[in-house]
Each structure stands twice: as C-alpha cells, then as structure tokens.
C-alpha cells in the first residue's frame, strides 16, 4: 500500500490533502506540531489507513518509497523551520505546495513544487478576505489572497494528489471563467480592493475542473461556520 506523510496536517489545505489521499486508498500519517486532533477529523470517520501523531512524538521513520506532502501554503512558519526539510530529506518523493507569494526554502530535484492561487472552502482561515466577509470579521491585518484566481480547496487537493510522481514546477488554475473578482462580487457590492500582485511562476499549467459552483462553495463555508447570510448583506469595504 502507498504511504504518504502530510505536515502540517491540521491546516486548511493539509487536512484536505489527507482526505484526498485516503480517498485514493493511501495509508496516511498525519503530522502536526503538538496540537490535538480537531473535531473536523470526525468527517473522515473510522479509517484504519489514517494515523495521527504530533511531530514531537513521531519516530522520524519514513518507510522506503513513501511520499511526503508539505503544504507550505498553510503555514509560513514551515518555511522558516527545519521540520519540512527534515521530512523532505527522508522521503523518496516530496510534493511541496506554495502560494504565488512564497519562495521555496531549498531545491526539490526529486519531487514537485505546486503553486496554487486563493483556495476557498470550509475552514478557510480569516487571513483571507472571503473568510472575513463571510464571518463579518473586520481586521487591519494584511490578507493572503492571491487575486489571480480561486479554487475550491477540495478540488485543489484532489488535483495535487493526482499529480504525484511528476517533477518540476506546476501551477494550478481553475478551468473556465470563474475567478477571484467573480467570487468577490458574489459576497459584496463594494469595489474590489487594491491587492499585491503575486509573482509569475514559470511551470506547467494544470487546469482544475470545479466540482461545485462558487455559490455552493460559499454556502458550504457559511454552513461550516454556523452563519446564515444573504448576498451582499455584509459589504467588507463599507465598514
């Protein structure tokens, strides 16, 4: 059986990578930095192929032929720390996932580096504008949104898992016309804010087919957060 390690597994994308791997029949070791396994893991149910452990308690053994998934997208601190590099050094193959704003901490000659735009869906962190709009949160802290596009986090995770075995750089984009500005217009009538332009990544272009429309994805986010709101009822920039 194929074995994959995901670190950090509790993050927004990390959790979905674990789920996508389990759907494909992989054995998954979910690693994180000492936190308890969250309630949302109950969504997966009983699965003998899922093994949860904190990074501190992990035995540091990666069986031969295993794959390692490092969603740097979830955690900027992962780039600064050594845990990801330690895991990469033990793996036969590593997939690292970045936003267009992040720079790899090292080379990955034996694996793949995948770049994704803004990911949306349940448990999207409030460091993203869409999550702030949906939850009516008003902060002055910078946001992480990449205005080049949006992808449903579950679709992105499944596509990333399907790319296992490839090497080099790949850039995911949503197939079709839906984009970041269209998603914004569904939530508010306020003008689109000025945002930092991400750097252009040169790599293989990989299209992702959406399994849900934007309204369905945002409704899922609202349901997960226990919020009931209507279109344009909470314009972000008017507060």
PDB file of C-alpha atoms in Angstrom:
ATOM      1  CA  UNK A   1       0.000   0.000   0.000  1.00  0.00           C
ATOM      2  CA  UNK A   2       1.226   3.502  -0.837  1.00  0.00           C
ATOM      3  CA  UNK A   3       2.146   5.536   2.249  1.00  0.00           C
ATOM      4  CA  UNK A   4       2.045   9.339   2.450  1.00  0.00           C
ATOM      5  CA  UNK A   5       3.089  11.760   5.190  1.00  0.00           C
ATOM      6  CA  UNK A   6       1.367  15.150   5.441  1.00  0.00           C
ATOM      7  CA  UNK A   7       2.803  18.000   7.523  1.00  0.00           C
ATOM      8  CA  UNK A   8       1.210  20.189   8.796  1.00  0.00           C
ATOM      9  CA  UNK A   9      -1.927  18.061   8.599  1.00  0.00           C
ATOM     10  CA  UNK A  10      -4.225  20.279  10.680  1.00  0.00           C
ATOM     11  CA  UNK A  11      -4.068  23.188   8.256  1.00  0.00           C
ATOM     12  CA  UNK A  12      -6.647  24.291   5.711  1.00  0.00           C
ATOM     13  CA  UNK A  13      -5.046  22.504   2.743  1.00  0.00           C
ATOM     14  CA  UNK A  14      -3.247  19.868   4.819  1.00  0.00           C
ATOM     15  CA  UNK A  15      -6.499  18.357   6.082  1.00  0.00           C
ATOM     16  CA  UNK A  16      -7.910  18.172   2.543  1.00  0.00           C
ATOM     17  CA  UNK A  17      -4.708  16.537   1.271  1.00  0.00           C
ATOM     18  CA  UNK A  18      -5.122  13.841   3.931  1.00  0.00           C
ATOM     19  CA  UNK A  19      -8.743  13.342   2.868  1.00  0.00           C
ATOM     20  CA  UNK A  20      -7.872  13.182  -0.846  1.00  0.00           C
ATOM     21  CA  UNK A  21      -5.091  10.658  -0.214  1.00  0.00           C
ATOM     22  CA  UNK A  22      -7.396   8.440   1.838  1.00  0.00           C
ATOM     23  CA  UNK A  23      -9.981   8.583  -0.972  1.00  0.00           C
ATOM     24  CA  UNK A  24      -7.310   7.182  -3.293  1.00  0.00           C
ATOM     25  CA  UNK A  25      -6.517   4.329  -0.913  1.00  0.00           C
ATOM     26  CA  UNK A  26      -3.252   5.673   0.501  1.00  0.00           C
ATOM     27  CA  UNK A  27      -2.081   4.994   4.024  1.00  0.00           C
ATOM     28  CA  UNK A  28      -1.677   8.445   5.584  1.00  0.00           C
ATOM     29  CA  UNK A  29       0.407   9.588   8.532  1.00  0.00           C
ATOM     30  CA  UNK A  30      -0.950  12.985   9.570  1.00  0.00           C
ATOM     31  CA  UNK A  31       1.699  15.008  11.390  1.00  0.00           C
ATOM     32  CA  UNK A  32       1.286  18.303  13.187  1.00  0.00           C
ATOM     33  CA  UNK A  33       3.083  20.392  15.793  1.00  0.00           C
ATOM     34  CA  UNK A  34       1.728  19.012  19.043  1.00  0.00           C
ATOM     35  CA  UNK A  35      -1.911  20.058  18.649  1.00  0.00           C
ATOM     36  CA  UNK A  36      -4.777  17.742  19.455  1.00  0.00           C
ATOM     37  CA  UNK A  37      -6.635  16.186  16.572  1.00  0.00           C
ATOM     38  CA  UNK A  38      -9.519  18.598  15.811  1.00  0.00           C
ATOM     39  CA  UNK A  39     -13.193  17.673  15.739  1.00  0.00           C
ATOM     40  CA  UNK A  40     -13.349  18.113  11.969  1.00  0.00           C
ATOM     41  CA  UNK A  41     -11.379  14.879  11.580  1.00  0.00           C
ATOM     42  CA  UNK A  42     -14.596  13.109  12.533  1.00  0.00           C
ATOM     43  CA  UNK A  43     -15.728  13.873   8.970  1.00  0.00           C
ATOM     44  CA  UNK A  44     -13.356  11.163   7.789  1.00  0.00           C
ATOM     45  CA  UNK A  45     -14.821   8.620  10.212  1.00  0.00           C
ATOM     46  CA  UNK A  46     -13.104   5.419  11.195  1.00  0.00           C
ATOM     47  CA  UNK A  47     -10.311   4.712   8.748  1.00  0.00           C
ATOM     48  CA  UNK A  48      -7.571   2.208   9.503  1.00  0.00           C
ATOM     49  CA  UNK A  49      -5.342   3.922   6.924  1.00  0.00           C
ATOM     50  CA  UNK A  50      -5.181   7.196   8.883  1.00  0.00           C
ATOM     51  CA  UNK A  51      -2.526   7.582  11.590  1.00  0.00           C
ATOM     52  CA  UNK A  52      -2.369  10.791  13.625  1.00  0.00           C
ATOM     53  CA  UNK A  53       0.688  11.863  15.619  1.00  0.00           C
ATOM     54  CA  UNK A  54       2.341  15.074  16.754  1.00  0.00           C
ATOM     55  CA  UNK A  55       5.644  15.918  15.099  1.00  0.00           C
ATOM     56  CA  UNK A  56       7.342  15.869  18.517  1.00  0.00           C
ATOM     57  CA  UNK A  57       6.214  12.281  19.188  1.00  0.00           C
ATOM     58  CA  UNK A  58       6.861  10.983  15.677  1.00  0.00           C
ATOM     59  CA  UNK A  59       9.571   8.279  15.458  1.00  0.00           C
ATOM     60  CA  UNK A  60      11.216  10.034  12.452  1.00  0.00           C
ATOM     61  CA  UNK A  61      10.893   6.887  10.320  1.00  0.00           C
ATOM     62  CA  UNK A  62       9.695   7.255   6.722  1.00  0.00           C
ATOM     63  CA  UNK A  63       9.384   3.845   5.003  1.00  0.00           C
ATOM     64  CA  UNK A  64      11.140   3.378   1.688  1.00  0.00           C
ATOM     65  CA  UNK A  65       9.052   4.550  -1.251  1.00  0.00           C
ATOM     66  CA  UNK A  66       6.839   6.847   0.805  1.00  0.00           C
ATOM     67  CA  UNK A  67       5.667  10.263  -0.382  1.00  0.00           C
ATOM     68  CA  UNK A  68       5.750  13.426   1.711  1.00  0.00           C
ATOM     69  CA  UNK A  69       3.308  16.321   1.241  1.00  0.00           C
ATOM     70  CA  UNK A  70       4.353  19.690   2.619  1.00  0.00           C
ATOM     71  CA  UNK A  71       1.583  22.313   2.267  1.00  0.00           C
ATOM     72  CA  UNK A  72       3.722  25.390   2.877  1.00  0.00           C
ATOM     73  CA  UNK A  73       0.619  27.239   1.669  1.00  0.00           C
ATOM     74  CA  UNK A  74      -0.908  26.675   5.119  1.00  0.00           C
ATOM     75  CA  UNK A  75       1.930  27.811   7.286  1.00  0.00           C
ATOM     76  CA  UNK A  76       4.542  30.442   6.550  1.00  0.00           C
ATOM     77  CA  UNK A  77       6.474  29.299   9.635  1.00  0.00           C
ATOM     78  CA  UNK A  78       7.084  25.954   7.942  1.00  0.00           C
ATOM     79  CA  UNK A  79       9.382  27.729   5.505  1.00  0.00           C
ATOM     80  CA  UNK A  80      11.422  29.218   8.343  1.00  0.00           C
ATOM     81  CA  UNK A  81      11.654  25.992  10.368  1.00  0.00           C
ATOM     82  CA  UNK A  82      13.520  22.760   9.731  1.00  0.00           C
ATOM     83  CA  UNK A  83      10.693  20.239  10.051  1.00  0.00           C
ATOM     84  CA  UNK A  84       9.728  20.344   6.380  1.00  0.00           C
ATOM     85  CA  UNK A  85      13.328  19.996   5.219  1.00  0.00           C
ATOM     86  CA  UNK A  86      13.840  17.082   7.612  1.00  0.00           C
ATOM     87  CA  UNK A  87      10.821  15.281   6.185  1.00  0.00           C
ATOM     88  CA  UNK A  88      11.890  16.015   2.618  1.00  0.00           C
ATOM     89  CA  UNK A  89      15.304  14.510   3.311  1.00  0.00           C
ATOM     90  CA  UNK A  90      13.738  11.241   4.447  1.00  0.00           C
ATOM     91  CA  UNK A  91      11.276  10.787   1.580  1.00  0.00           C
ATOM     92  CA  UNK A  92      11.598   9.055  -1.748  1.00  0.00           C
ATOM     93  CA  UNK A  93       9.373  11.746  -3.252  1.00  0.00           C
ATOM     94  CA  UNK A  94       8.113  15.104  -1.984  1.00  0.00           C
ATOM     95  CA  UNK A  95       5.325  17.402  -3.128  1.00  0.00           C
ATOM     96  CA  UNK A  96       5.512  20.928  -1.755  1.00  0.00           C
ATOM     97  CA  UNK A  97       2.613  23.346  -2.194  1.00  0.00           C
ATOM     98  CA  UNK A  98       3.119  27.120  -2.207  1.00  0.00           C
ATOM     99  CA  UNK A  99       1.178  30.288  -2.789  1.00  0.00           C
ATOM    100  CA  UNK A 100       2.438  32.596  -5.524  1.00  0.00           C
ATOM    101  CA  UNK A 101       3.866  34.855  -2.791  1.00  0.00           C
ATOM    102  CA  UNK A 102       6.111  32.213  -1.223  1.00  0.00           C
ATOM    103  CA  UNK A 103       9.658  31.233  -2.108  1.00  0.00           C
ATOM    104  CA  UNK A 104      10.877  27.617  -1.688  1.00  0.00           C
ATOM    105  CA  UNK A 105      13.425  27.258   1.106  1.00  0.00           C
ATOM    106  CA  UNK A 106      15.543  24.843  -0.988  1.00  0.00           C
ATOM    107  CA  UNK A 107      15.624  22.862  -4.221  1.00  0.00           C
ATOM    108  CA  UNK A 108      13.352  19.863  -4.725  1.00  0.00           C
ATOM    109  CA  UNK A 109      15.058  17.938  -7.556  1.00  0.00           C
ATOM    110  CA  UNK A 110      13.366  14.630  -6.759  1.00  0.00           C
ATOM    111  CA  UNK A 111       9.818  15.921  -6.438  1.00  0.00           C
ATOM    112  CA  UNK A 112       7.316  18.564  -7.473  1.00  0.00           C
ATOM    113  CA  UNK A 113       6.592  22.124  -6.364  1.00  0.00           C
ATOM    114  CA  UNK A 114       2.981  23.115  -6.963  1.00  0.00           C
ATOM    115  CA  UNK A 115       1.687  26.691  -6.834  1.00  0.00           C
ATOM    116  CA  UNK A 116      -1.948  27.497  -6.129  1.00  0.00           C
ATOM    117  CA  UNK A 117      -3.998  30.737  -6.109  1.00  0.00           C
ATOM    118  CA  UNK A 118      -6.520  31.551  -3.346  1.00  0.00           C
ATOM    119  CA  UNK A 119      -8.195  28.394  -2.030  1.00  0.00           C
ATOM    120  CA  UNK A 120     -11.762  28.637  -0.728  1.00  0.00           C
ATOM    121  CA  UNK A 121     -13.978  26.265   1.240  1.00  0.00           C
ATOM    122  CA  UNK A 122     -14.772  25.151   4.806  1.00  0.00           C
ATOM    123  CA  UNK A 123     -12.284  26.301   7.471  1.00  0.00           C
ATOM    124  CA  UNK A 124     -10.675  28.908   5.233  1.00  0.00           C
ATOM    125  CA  UNK A 125      -8.533  30.995   7.628  1.00  0.00           C
ATOM    126  CA  UNK A 126      -9.557  34.560   8.450  1.00  0.00           C
ATOM    127  CA  UNK A 127      -6.303  35.717   6.903  1.00  0.00           C
ATOM    128  CA  UNK A 128      -8.282  35.588   3.620  1.00  0.00           C
ATOM    129  CA  UNK A 129     -10.773  38.272   2.619  1.00  0.00           C
ATOM    130  CA  UNK A 130     -13.527  35.807   1.696  1.00  0.00           C
ATOM    131  CA  UNK A 131     -13.474  34.273   5.180  1.00  0.00           C
ATOM    132  CA  UNK A 132     -13.600  37.748   6.735  1.00  0.00           C
ATOM    133  CA  UNK A 133     -16.549  38.720   4.553  1.00  0.00           C
ATOM    134  CA  UNK A 134     -18.475  35.559   5.365  1.00  0.00           C
ATOM    135  CA  UNK A 135     -17.822  35.811   9.097  1.00  0.00           C
ATOM    136  CA  UNK A 136     -18.230  39.598   9.247  1.00  0.00           C
ATOM    137  CA  UNK A 137     -14.713  39.995  10.644  1.00  0.00           C
ATOM    138  CA  UNK A 138     -13.037  43.393  10.279  1.00  0.00           C
ATOM    139  CA  UNK A 139      -9.278  43.493  10.715  1.00  0.00           C
ATOM    140  CA  UNK A 140      -6.497  45.756   9.566  1.00  0.00           C
ATOM    141  CA  UNK A 141      -4.026  42.880   9.239  1.00  0.00           C
ATOM    142  CA  UNK A 142      -2.752  42.114   5.714  1.00  0.00           C
ATOM    143  CA  UNK A 143      -4.525  39.370   3.774  1.00  0.00           C
ATOM    144  CA  UNK A 144      -3.112  36.364   1.919  1.00  0.00           C
ATOM    145  CA  UNK A 145      -5.472  36.443  -1.077  1.00  0.00           C
ATOM    146  CA  UNK A 146      -3.969  35.812  -4.491  1.00  0.00           C
ATOM    147  CA  UNK A 147      -6.216  37.745  -6.941  1.00  0.00           C
ATOM    148  CA  UNK A 148      -5.076  35.648  -9.929  1.00  0.00           C
ATOM    149  CA  UNK A 149      -7.809  33.106  -9.193  1.00  0.00           C
ATOM    150  CA  UNK A 150      -9.757  30.905  -6.791  1.00  0.00           C
ATOM    151  CA  UNK A 151     -10.012  27.121  -6.482  1.00  0.00           C
ATOM    152  CA  UNK A 152     -12.184  25.015  -4.181  1.00  0.00           C
ATOM    153  CA  UNK A 153      -9.748  23.567  -1.646  1.00  0.00           C
ATOM    154  CA  UNK A 154     -11.092  20.014  -2.076  1.00  0.00           C
ATOM    155  CA  UNK A 155     -10.641  20.197  -5.857  1.00  0.00           C
ATOM    156  CA  UNK A 156      -7.105  21.542  -5.431  1.00  0.00           C
ATOM    157  CA  UNK A 157      -6.189  18.743  -3.003  1.00  0.00           C
ATOM    158  CA  UNK A 158      -7.501  16.039  -5.326  1.00  0.00           C
ATOM    159  CA  UNK A 159      -5.628  17.507  -8.280  1.00  0.00           C
ATOM    160  CA  UNK A 160      -2.399  17.758  -6.263  1.00  0.00           C
ATOM    161  CA  UNK A 161      -2.682  14.092  -5.256  1.00  0.00           C
ATOM    162  CA  UNK A 162      -3.293  13.141  -8.896  1.00  0.00           C
ATOM    163  CA  UNK A 163      -0.006  14.820  -9.862  1.00  0.00           C
ATOM    164  CA  UNK A 164       2.074  12.541  -7.608  1.00  0.00           C
ATOM    165  CA  UNK A 165       5.106  11.201  -9.430  1.00  0.00           C
ATOM    166  CA  UNK A 166       5.653  14.293 -11.534  1.00  0.00           C
ATOM    167  CA  UNK A 167       8.677  16.553 -11.142  1.00  0.00           C
ATOM    168  CA  UNK A 168       9.430  20.227 -11.542  1.00  0.00           C
ATOM    169  CA  UNK A 169       7.004  23.125 -11.089  1.00  0.00           C
ATOM    170  CA  UNK A 170       3.276  23.129 -11.758  1.00  0.00           C
ATOM    171  CA  UNK A 171       0.784  25.997 -11.486  1.00  0.00           C
ATOM    172  CA  UNK A 172      -2.886  25.199 -10.789  1.00  0.00           C
ATOM    173  CA  UNK A 173      -5.658  27.336 -12.235  1.00  0.00           C
ATOM    174  CA  UNK A 174      -9.427  26.934 -12.389  1.00  0.00           C
ATOM    175  CA  UNK A 175     -10.815  25.736 -15.709  1.00  0.00           C
ATOM    176  CA  UNK A 176     -13.397  28.196 -17.022  1.00  0.00           C
ATOM    177  CA  UNK A 177     -14.189  31.842 -16.409  1.00  0.00           C
ATOM    178  CA  UNK A 178     -14.770  31.982 -12.631  1.00  0.00           C
ATOM    179  CA  UNK A 179     -12.083  33.966 -10.849  1.00  0.00           C
ATOM    180  CA  UNK A 180     -11.239  35.945  -7.725  1.00  0.00           C
ATOM    181  CA  UNK A 181     -13.187  39.043  -8.820  1.00  0.00           C
ATOM    182  CA  UNK A 182     -16.282  36.974  -9.635  1.00  0.00           C
ATOM    183  CA  UNK A 183     -16.119  35.352  -6.207  1.00  0.00           C
ATOM    184  CA  UNK A 184     -15.783  38.792  -4.604  1.00  0.00           C
ATOM    185  CA  UNK A 185     -18.843  40.105  -6.442  1.00  0.00           C
ATOM    186  CA  UNK A 186     -20.978  37.262  -5.058  1.00  0.00           C
ATOM    187  CA  UNK A 187     -20.314  38.414  -1.500  1.00  0.00           C
ATOM    188  CA  UNK A 188     -20.403  42.196  -1.701  1.00  0.00           C
ATOM    189  CA  UNK A 189     -21.214  45.139  -3.943  1.00  0.00           C
ATOM    190  CA  UNK A 190     -18.176  47.018  -2.647  1.00  0.00           C
ATOM    191  CA  UNK A 191     -15.388  47.778  -5.079  1.00  0.00           C
ATOM    192  CA  UNK A 192     -12.558  45.277  -5.402  1.00  0.00           C
ATOM    193  CA  UNK A 193      -9.724  46.337  -3.069  1.00  0.00           C
ATOM    194  CA  UNK A 194      -6.214  47.040  -4.218  1.00  0.00           C
ATOM    195  CA  UNK A 195      -4.089  43.966  -3.630  1.00  0.00           C
ATOM    196  CA  UNK A 196      -0.485  42.956  -4.010  1.00  0.00           C
ATOM    197  CA  UNK A 197       0.210  41.306  -7.361  1.00  0.00           C
ATOM    198  CA  UNK A 198       1.807  37.876  -6.930  1.00  0.00           C
ATOM    199  CA  UNK A 199       4.950  36.973  -8.808  1.00  0.00           C
ATOM    200  CA  UNK A 200       4.660  34.998 -12.025  1.00  0.00           C
ATOM    201  CA  UNK A 201       5.659  31.347 -11.619  1.00  0.00           C
ATOM    202  CA  UNK A 202       7.064  29.582 -14.641  1.00  0.00           C
ATOM    203  CA  UNK A 203       5.904  25.985 -14.669  1.00  0.00           C
ATOM    204  CA  UNK A 204       3.492  23.520 -16.196  1.00  0.00           C
ATOM    205  CA  UNK A 205      -0.048  24.940 -16.327  1.00  0.00           C
ATOM    206  CA  UNK A 206      -2.540  22.481 -14.812  1.00  0.00           C
ATOM    207  CA  UNK A 207      -6.276  23.178 -15.012  1.00  0.00           C
ATOM    208  CA  UNK A 208      -8.671  22.148 -12.245  1.00  0.00           C
ATOM    209  CA  UNK A 209     -12.314  21.399 -13.007  1.00  0.00           C
ATOM    210  CA  UNK A 210     -14.678  22.763 -10.367  1.00  0.00           C
ATOM    211  CA  UNK A 211     -16.890  20.204  -8.627  1.00  0.00           C
ATOM    212  CA  UNK A 212     -19.113  22.990  -7.228  1.00  0.00           C
ATOM    213  CA  UNK A 213     -20.058  26.483  -8.307  1.00  0.00           C
ATOM    214  CA  UNK A 214     -18.910  29.477  -6.270  1.00  0.00           C
ATOM    215  CA  UNK A 215     -22.273  29.948  -4.556  1.00  0.00           C
ATOM    216  CA  UNK A 216     -22.243  26.322  -3.418  1.00  0.00           C
ATOM    217  CA  UNK A 217     -18.732  26.639  -2.033  1.00  0.00           C
ATOM    218  CA  UNK A 218     -19.520  29.808  -0.077  1.00  0.00           C
ATOM    219  CA  UNK A 219     -22.736  28.268   1.243  1.00  0.00           C
ATOM    220  CA  UNK A 220     -20.625  25.362   2.479  1.00  0.00           C
ATOM    221  CA  UNK A 221     -18.297  27.805   4.236  1.00  0.00           C
ATOM    222  CA  UNK A 222     -21.249  29.571   5.841  1.00  0.00           C
ATOM    223  CA  UNK A 223     -22.781  26.277   6.998  1.00  0.00           C
ATOM    224  CA  UNK A 224     -19.466  25.153   8.494  1.00  0.00           C
ATOM    225  CA  UNK A 225     -19.227  28.451  10.392  1.00  0.00           C
ATOM    226  CA  UNK A 226     -22.876  28.259  11.529  1.00  0.00           C
ATOM    227  CA  UNK A 227     -23.745  31.523   9.751  1.00  0.00           C
ATOM    228  CA  UNK A 228     -26.827  32.414   7.709  1.00  0.00           C
ATOM    229  CA  UNK A 229     -26.420  35.438   5.450  1.00  0.00           C
ATOM    230  CA  UNK A 230     -27.732  36.634   2.120  1.00  0.00           C
ATOM    231  CA  UNK A 231     -25.914  38.005  -0.891  1.00  0.00           C
ATOM    232  CA  UNK A 232     -24.470  41.497  -0.433  1.00  0.00           C
ATOM    233  CA  UNK A 233     -25.641  41.728   3.193  1.00  0.00           C
ATOM    234  CA  UNK A 234     -22.153  42.306   4.585  1.00  0.00           C
ATOM    235  CA  UNK A 235     -20.042  44.564   2.321  1.00  0.00           C
ATOM    236  CA  UNK A 236     -16.475  44.481   3.588  1.00  0.00           C
ATOM    237  CA  UNK A 237     -15.181  47.865   2.445  1.00  0.00           C
ATOM    238  CA  UNK A 238     -18.131  49.903   3.746  1.00  0.00           C
ATOM    239  CA  UNK A 239     -17.310  49.198   7.414  1.00  0.00           C
TER     240      UNK A 239
END
